[in-house]
Tab-separated table of C-alpha atoms in Angstrom:
chain	number	residue	atom	x	y	z
A	1	MET	CA	54.200	-23.295	164.939
A	2	ALA	CA	56.107	-20.013	165.363
A	3	SER	CA	57.014	-20.998	168.908
A	4	PHE	CA	58.470	-24.310	167.669
A	5	LYS	CA	60.411	-22.467	164.973
A	6	ARG	CA	61.683	-20.017	167.574
A	7	ARG	CA	62.798	-22.830	169.880
A	8	ILE	CA	64.708	-24.475	167.018
A	9	ILE	CA	66.439	-21.162	166.250
A	10	GLN	CA	67.286	-20.607	169.939
A	11	VAL	CA	68.811	-24.084	170.238
A	12	THR	CA	70.677	-23.708	166.933
A	13	SER	CA	72.130	-20.288	167.761
A	14	THR	CA	73.219	-21.504	171.207
A	15	ILE	CA	74.951	-24.557	169.717
A	16	ILE	CA	76.507	-22.705	166.767
A	17	GLY	CA	77.662	-19.825	168.980
A	18	ASN	CA	79.202	-22.261	171.460
A	19	GLY	CA	80.174	-25.122	169.188
A	20	TYR	CA	83.868	-25.362	170.025
A	21	PHE	CA	83.455	-28.582	172.007
A	22	GLU	CA	87.203	-29.108	172.351
A	23	GLY	CA	87.224	-26.102	174.675
A	24	PHE	CA	84.775	-27.777	177.059
A	25	ALA	CA	86.792	-30.994	177.002
A	26	LYS	CA	90.153	-29.325	177.666
A	27	GLY	CA	89.136	-26.338	179.804
A	28	THR	CA	90.441	-23.817	177.257
A	29	ILE	CA	88.870	-21.328	174.830
A	30	TYR	CA	88.796	-20.928	171.039
A	31	ARG	CA	91.575	-18.587	169.882
A	32	GLY	CA	90.847	-18.247	166.151
A	33	LYS	CA	90.091	-15.159	164.060
A	34	LEU	CA	86.326	-15.583	164.293
A	35	LYS	CA	86.693	-14.144	167.791
A	36	SER	CA	87.071	-10.693	166.212
A	37	VAL	CA	83.389	-10.880	165.232
A	38	CYS	CA	80.712	-10.103	167.814
A	39	PHE	CA	77.834	-12.464	168.543
A	40	PRO	CA	74.525	-10.546	168.396
A	41	GLY	CA	73.306	-11.953	171.736
A	42	LEU	CA	74.805	-11.993	175.240
A	43	ASN	CA	77.337	-14.825	175.035
A	44	CYS	CA	80.550	-14.694	177.055
A	45	TYR	CA	83.699	-14.815	174.900
A	46	SER	CA	85.435	-16.805	177.589
A	47	CYS	CA	82.913	-19.601	177.277
A	48	PRO	CA	85.023	-22.642	176.262
A	49	GLY	CA	82.713	-23.212	173.293
A	50	ALA	CA	82.396	-19.603	172.063
A	51	TYR	CA	83.541	-18.959	168.497
A	52	THR	CA	82.723	-15.257	168.633
A	53	SER	CA	82.974	-12.287	170.993
A	54	CYS	CA	80.482	-10.914	173.461
A	55	PRO	CA	79.489	-7.416	172.258
A	56	ILE	CA	79.152	-6.099	175.819
A	57	GLY	CA	82.522	-7.541	176.814
A	58	SER	CA	84.112	-6.099	173.655
A	59	LEU	CA	82.563	-2.685	174.233
A	60	GLN	CA	84.087	-2.595	177.709
A	61	SER	CA	87.448	-4.044	176.739
A	62	VAL	CA	88.000	-1.414	174.034
A	63	ALA	CA	86.877	1.354	176.425
A	64	ALA	CA	89.142	-0.009	179.137
A	65	GLY	CA	92.139	-0.170	176.776
A	66	LEU	CA	94.705	2.522	176.097
A	67	LYS	CA	93.734	3.561	172.560
A	68	TYR	CA	90.022	4.423	172.438
A	69	GLN	CA	87.338	5.248	174.962
A	70	ILE	CA	84.497	4.070	172.763
A	71	SER	CA	84.415	1.281	170.212
A	72	LEU	CA	82.998	2.454	166.882
A	73	TYR	CA	83.268	-1.101	165.567
A	74	VAL	CA	81.068	-2.604	168.297
A	75	ILE	CA	78.663	0.358	168.490
A	76	GLY	CA	78.263	0.226	164.687
A	77	PHE	CA	77.648	-3.522	164.798
A	78	LEU	CA	75.009	-3.185	167.541
A	79	MET	CA	73.344	-0.295	165.693
A	80	LEU	CA	73.207	-2.409	162.549
A	81	ILE	CA	71.624	-5.375	164.326
A	82	GLY	CA	69.278	-3.082	166.283
A	83	THR	CA	68.193	-1.160	163.173
A	84	ILE	CA	67.329	-4.344	161.311
A	85	TRP	CA	65.802	-6.467	164.083
A	86	GLY	CA	65.531	-4.509	167.349
A	87	ARG	CA	64.996	-6.870	170.280
A	88	LEU	CA	64.110	-9.804	168.044
A	89	ILE	CA	67.647	-10.954	168.928
A	90	CYS	CA	66.662	-11.193	172.634
A	91	GLY	CA	63.674	-13.387	171.856
A	92	TRP	CA	65.166	-15.614	169.158
A	93	ILE	CA	68.980	-15.668	169.275
A	94	CYS	CA	70.325	-14.823	172.747
A	95	PRO	CA	71.509	-17.954	174.634
A	96	PHE	CA	71.081	-16.286	178.020
A	97	GLY	CA	67.517	-15.266	177.163
A	98	PHE	CA	66.875	-18.868	176.125
A	99	PHE	CA	68.334	-20.084	179.444
A	100	GLN	CA	65.950	-17.835	181.386
A	101	GLU	CA	63.000	-19.040	179.315
A	102	LEU	CA	63.807	-22.659	180.145
A	103	LEU	CA	64.068	-21.819	183.850
A	104	TYR	CA	60.676	-20.105	183.771
A	105	LYS	CA	59.165	-23.392	182.590
A	106	ILE	CA	59.984	-24.971	185.971
A	107	PRO	CA	56.641	-25.264	187.807
A	108	SER	CA	56.455	-22.769	190.669
A	109	LYS	CA	54.546	-19.743	191.860
A	110	LYS	CA	54.938	-17.031	189.185
A	111	LEU	CA	55.399	-13.353	189.982
A	112	LYS	CA	55.114	-10.111	188.008
A	113	MET	CA	58.118	-7.809	187.846
A	114	PRO	CA	57.469	-4.156	188.807
A	115	LYS	CA	57.635	-2.080	185.611
A	116	THR	CA	59.940	0.494	187.218
A	117	LEU	CA	62.730	-2.112	187.245
A	118	ASN	CA	62.766	-2.022	183.432
A	119	THR	CA	64.745	1.234	183.568
A	120	LEU	CA	67.513	-0.325	185.665
A	121	LYS	CA	69.157	-1.873	182.598
A	122	TYR	CA	69.893	1.609	181.197
A	123	PHE	CA	71.761	2.404	184.424
A	124	PHE	CA	73.901	-0.728	184.014
A	125	LEU	CA	74.550	0.168	180.375
A	126	VAL	CA	75.596	3.762	180.993
A	127	VAL	CA	77.461	3.334	184.278
A	128	PHE	CA	79.002	-0.156	184.159
A	129	VAL	CA	79.502	-0.629	180.409
A	130	LEU	CA	80.140	2.840	178.975
A	131	LEU	CA	81.406	5.165	181.718
A	132	LEU	CA	83.292	3.262	184.411
A	133	PRO	CA	85.508	1.069	182.163
A	134	ALA	CA	86.663	4.210	180.334
A	135	LEU	CA	86.965	6.520	183.346
A	136	SER	CA	88.123	4.388	186.257
A	137	THR	CA	91.573	3.554	184.944
A	138	ASN	CA	94.793	2.716	186.753
A	139	GLU	CA	98.042	4.739	186.641
A	140	VAL	CA	98.919	3.478	183.137
A	141	GLY	CA	95.439	4.239	181.811
A	142	ILE	CA	93.949	0.736	181.703
A	143	GLY	CA	90.425	0.179	182.982
A	144	LEU	CA	88.403	-2.926	183.762
A	145	PRO	CA	85.304	-4.507	182.185
A	146	LEU	CA	83.273	-3.734	185.300
A	147	PHE	CA	79.928	-5.117	184.138
A	148	CYS	CA	81.637	-8.452	183.406
A	149	LYS	CA	83.585	-8.327	186.668
A	150	TYR	CA	80.850	-7.417	189.132
A	151	ILE	CA	77.462	-8.059	187.518
A	152	CYS	CA	77.268	-10.465	184.562
A	153	PRO	CA	75.899	-13.908	185.521
A	154	ALA	CA	76.259	-15.137	181.917
A	155	GLY	CA	80.044	-15.125	182.321
A	156	THR	CA	79.783	-17.303	185.424
A	157	LEU	CA	77.397	-19.761	183.796
A	158	GLU	CA	79.027	-20.017	180.376
A	159	ALA	CA	82.688	-19.486	181.277
A	160	GLY	CA	83.405	-19.460	185.017
A	161	ILE	CA	81.827	-22.809	185.902
A	162	PRO	CA	82.976	-24.877	182.877
A	163	LEU	CA	86.507	-23.454	182.964
A	164	THR	CA	87.060	-23.981	186.678
A	165	ILE	CA	85.742	-27.546	186.423
A	166	LYS	CA	88.291	-28.527	183.759
A	167	ASN	CA	91.159	-26.097	184.325
A	168	VAL	CA	93.192	-26.845	187.473
A	169	ALA	CA	95.175	-23.575	187.360
A	170	LEU	CA	91.998	-21.480	187.232
A	171	ARG	CA	90.400	-23.566	189.963
A	172	GLY	CA	93.360	-22.794	192.175
A	173	ALA	CA	92.858	-19.076	191.667
A	174	ILE	CA	89.248	-19.013	192.879
A	175	GLY	CA	88.655	-16.220	195.381
A	176	ILE	CA	85.871	-14.114	196.858
A	177	MET	CA	84.886	-12.567	193.495
A	178	TYR	CA	84.149	-16.020	192.123
A	179	TYR	CA	81.736	-16.695	194.962
A	180	TRP	CA	80.173	-13.242	194.537
A	181	LYS	CA	79.471	-14.027	190.888
A	182	LEU	CA	78.254	-17.501	191.753
A	183	MET	CA	75.804	-15.909	194.186
A	184	LEU	CA	74.578	-13.496	191.484
A	185	LEU	CA	74.048	-16.423	189.125
A	186	ALA	CA	72.093	-18.274	191.819
A	187	ILE	CA	69.918	-15.179	192.400
A	188	THR	CA	69.350	-14.861	188.630
A	189	ILE	CA	68.335	-18.521	188.420
A	190	VAL	CA	65.888	-18.255	191.338
A	191	PHE	CA	64.312	-15.080	189.941
A	192	SER	CA	64.142	-16.604	186.444
A	193	ILE	CA	62.083	-19.480	187.833
A	194	LEU	CA	59.666	-17.021	189.472
A	195	ILE	CA	59.663	-14.138	186.953
A	196	SER	CA	59.795	-14.266	183.160
A	197	ARG	CA	63.180	-13.065	181.820
A	198	PRO	CA	64.149	-10.899	184.811
A	199	PHE	CA	67.756	-10.387	183.657
A	200	CYS	CA	66.694	-9.310	180.129
A	201	ARG	CA	64.208	-6.838	181.515
A	202	ALA	CA	66.061	-5.303	184.462
A	203	VAL	CA	69.789	-5.834	183.952
A	204	CYS	CA	70.899	-6.666	180.408
A	205	PRO	CA	72.828	-3.764	178.807
A	206	LEU	CA	72.578	-5.442	175.409
A	207	GLY	CA	68.790	-5.534	175.708
A	208	ALA	CA	68.962	-1.868	176.722
A	209	ILE	CA	70.842	-1.014	173.503
A	210	TYR	CA	68.526	-3.002	171.238
A	211	SER	CA	65.444	-1.586	173.001
A	212	LEU	CA	66.380	1.872	171.700
A	213	PHE	CA	65.861	0.596	168.144
A	214	ASN	CA	62.552	-1.262	168.612
A	215	SER	CA	60.462	1.725	167.531
A	216	VAL	CA	62.400	2.295	164.300
A	217	SER	CA	63.727	-1.126	163.259
A	218	PHE	CA	62.969	-2.695	159.879
A	219	TYR	CA	61.514	-5.781	161.564
A	220	ARG	CA	58.498	-4.702	163.602
A	221	MET	CA	55.247	-5.693	165.209
A	222	ASN	CA	51.963	-4.434	163.864
A	223	VAL	CA	48.487	-4.374	165.396
A	224	ASP	CA	45.521	-3.957	163.101
A	225	GLY	CA	43.178	-1.592	164.937
A	226	THR	CA	40.152	-2.752	163.000
A	227	LYS	CA	40.633	-6.363	164.104
A	228	CYS	CA	41.881	-5.857	167.684
A	229	THR	CA	39.165	-6.313	170.314
A	230	LYS	CA	41.489	-5.543	173.265
A	231	CYS	CA	40.621	-8.923	174.752
A	232	ASN	CA	44.008	-8.778	176.529
A	233	ILE	CA	44.968	-12.375	175.688
A	234	CYS	CA	48.211	-10.991	174.212
A	235	ASN	CA	49.061	-9.300	177.519
A	236	LYS	CA	48.348	-12.452	179.533
A	237	ILE	CA	50.790	-14.582	177.528
A	238	CYS	CA	53.405	-11.855	176.976
A	239	PRO	CA	56.722	-12.824	178.634
A	240	VAL	CA	57.579	-9.178	179.287
A	241	ASP	CA	54.119	-8.010	180.386
A	242	ILE	CA	53.351	-5.492	177.667
A	243	LYS	CA	50.056	-4.537	176.103
A	244	ILE	CA	50.978	-4.743	172.459
A	245	TYR	CA	47.770	-3.001	171.383
A	246	GLU	CA	48.914	0.091	173.292
A	247	ASN	CA	52.456	0.152	171.932
A	248	ALA	CA	53.196	-2.405	169.232
A	249	ASN	CA	56.909	-1.653	169.228
A	250	SER	CA	57.482	-1.141	172.939
A	251	PRO	CA	61.173	-1.059	173.979
A	252	GLU	CA	60.467	-4.071	176.208
A	253	CYS	CA	59.066	-6.321	173.457
A	254	VAL	CA	61.464	-9.190	172.636
A	255	ARG	CA	59.376	-10.069	169.565
A	256	CYS	CA	58.953	-13.690	170.573
A	257	GLY	CA	55.720	-13.818	168.579
A	258	LYS	CA	53.615	-15.552	171.255
A	259	CYS	CA	50.965	-12.853	170.888
A	260	VAL	CA	50.923	-13.337	167.101
A	261	ASP	CA	50.149	-17.021	167.585
A	262	LYS	CA	47.522	-16.536	170.281
A	263	CYS	CA	45.599	-13.508	168.964
A	264	PRO	CA	42.053	-14.819	168.346
A	265	THR	CA	41.329	-12.212	165.661
A	266	LYS	CA	44.761	-12.414	163.990
A	267	ALA	CA	45.183	-8.680	164.541
A	268	ILE	CA	48.884	-8.931	165.413
A	269	LYS	CA	51.514	-9.437	162.778
A	270	SER	CA	55.262	-9.173	162.673
A	271	GLY	CA	57.687	-8.769	159.823
A	272	TYR	CA	59.603	-6.273	157.723
A	273	ILE	CA	57.072	-3.510	157.396
A	274	ASN	CA	57.009	-1.007	154.604
A	275	GLU	CA	55.496	2.048	156.257
A	276	LYS	CA	54.748	3.847	152.992
A	277	LYS	CA	52.524	1.001	151.971
A	278	GLY	CA	51.367	0.618	155.576
A	279	ARG	CA	51.706	-3.128	155.644
A	280	LEU	CA	54.136	-5.942	156.155
A	281	ASN	CA	56.185	-6.799	153.108
A	282	HIS	CA	55.261	-10.477	153.283
A	283	GLU	CA	51.526	-9.762	153.135
A	284	LYS	CA	50.329	-10.668	149.681
A	285	ILE	CA	46.600	-10.156	150.075
A	286	LEU	CA	45.245	-6.691	150.727
A	287	ASP	CA	43.113	-6.975	153.811
A	288	VAL	CA	41.086	-4.213	155.405
A	289	GLY	CA	43.269	-2.766	158.131
A	290	CYS	CA	44.694	0.475	159.405
A	291	GLY	CA	48.217	-0.937	159.205
A	292	ALA	CA	49.304	1.392	161.969
A	293	ASP	CA	51.732	0.406	164.676
A	294	ASN	CA	49.256	1.178	167.391
A	295	CYS	CA	45.655	0.264	167.799
A	296	ASN	CA	43.988	3.638	168.120
B	1	MET	CA	59.784	10.141	159.281
B	2	LYS	CA	60.528	6.805	161.016
B	3	ASP	CA	60.926	5.236	157.602
B	4	ARG	CA	63.674	7.716	156.756
B	5	LEU	CA	65.260	7.431	160.209
B	6	LYS	CA	65.844	3.693	159.910
B	7	TYR	CA	67.735	4.192	156.643
B	8	VAL	CA	69.812	6.940	158.278
B	9	LEU	CA	70.577	4.597	161.192
B	10	LEU	CA	71.458	1.793	158.791
B	11	ILE	CA	73.959	3.982	156.953
B	12	MET	CA	75.345	5.366	160.226
B	13	SER	CA	75.845	1.867	161.599
B	14	LEU	CA	77.779	0.823	158.503
B	15	VAL	CA	79.897	3.990	158.621
B	16	LEU	CA	80.704	3.437	162.321
B	17	THR	CA	81.554	-0.231	161.774
B	18	ILE	CA	83.854	0.583	158.863
B	19	ALA	CA	85.464	3.457	160.832
B	20	GLY	CA	86.074	1.058	163.727
B	21	ILE	CA	87.635	-1.524	161.419
B	22	TYR	CA	89.760	1.195	159.768
B	23	ARG	CA	91.200	2.386	163.081
B	24	GLY	CA	92.187	-1.115	164.135
B	25	GLU	CA	89.532	-2.036	166.676
B	26	VAL	CA	89.069	-5.518	165.234
B	27	ALA	CA	92.546	-6.468	166.417
B	28	GLU	CA	91.800	-4.990	169.827
B	29	VAL	CA	88.560	-6.991	170.161
B	30	LEU	CA	90.353	-10.137	168.984
B	31	GLN	CA	93.252	-9.597	171.392
B	32	LYS	CA	90.877	-9.458	174.356
B	33	ALA	CA	88.654	-12.310	173.173
B	34	ILE	CA	91.364	-14.912	172.535
B	35	ASN	CA	92.576	-14.703	176.120
B	36	ILE	CA	90.490	-15.975	179.025
B	37	CYS	CA	88.779	-12.947	180.573
B	38	LEU	CA	89.513	-13.420	184.263
B	39	GLU	CA	87.061	-10.691	185.249
B	40	CYS	CA	84.270	-12.466	183.344
B	41	ILE	CA	84.809	-15.719	185.199
B	42	GLY	CA	85.167	-14.081	188.607
B	43	ILE	CA	88.879	-14.596	189.121
B	44	GLY	CA	90.455	-11.319	187.977
């Protein structure tokens, strides 16, 4: 049931976030004031349908501009979302996460991603999103959104392809960088068929930011140590390969809730936990449980 | 401790967002977002 609810929310957020259909028809983008608001997931602001801004693009564009080297507005917004939900956004709202999930449903041989690659996303965040756009500026002091320019496959999928199909002027300007980004998108698609959410886990700077808040966010996962039998079913169905009974609020957890649904002893719960009371706020009945984050 | 930290982070996030709005970053974000980002689409 939770997985159906999640799918509905993923579809809805993708459609609402990219609902400017006129943009797709005309090969243009929405230019209204809503664009000053960031979308909580990775969603390119040059997507013809996008009503809002990409937080990673905005973070870079402010850093690359003349006035400020860091955007308090975007950092504050991401902190707010991260503090309330952590990586729940990745699992429920992000259109590019949803895209990868759909690709992983394509029948093929499935592979595990080496855990060491999880740290790569912090490199992309620090170097390509925070440092280089602010430091590598031209003679008048303007930098470039380098993550968007060299790495981001979401921009190619959501903006590059639809815009160049409909917009003749842009199609005429296609050069080697376009093909570079097309190749990165193709690699992302192939890996997403073989590995669950490879971009979210190894590359996404937005996931890297939200992951920092997973251990402290209001919304959290909880494993009842008295009920958990460590049967490992949760690990087998986990899209990001974590053992939730070892670290209920792991930075990698996208809080999709698959483990909550599948746990045979109903030891895993998620919600807005009140740590003083040691239980989730939505729990009405007092059950016997340690209420701790980890199953010790 | 974590319980207190999340409230501190919540307040900090609101303070940062308001500070960003106050110093005019909303207009800067809007300015970038209403124009096609050529770097994003692989042309710039």
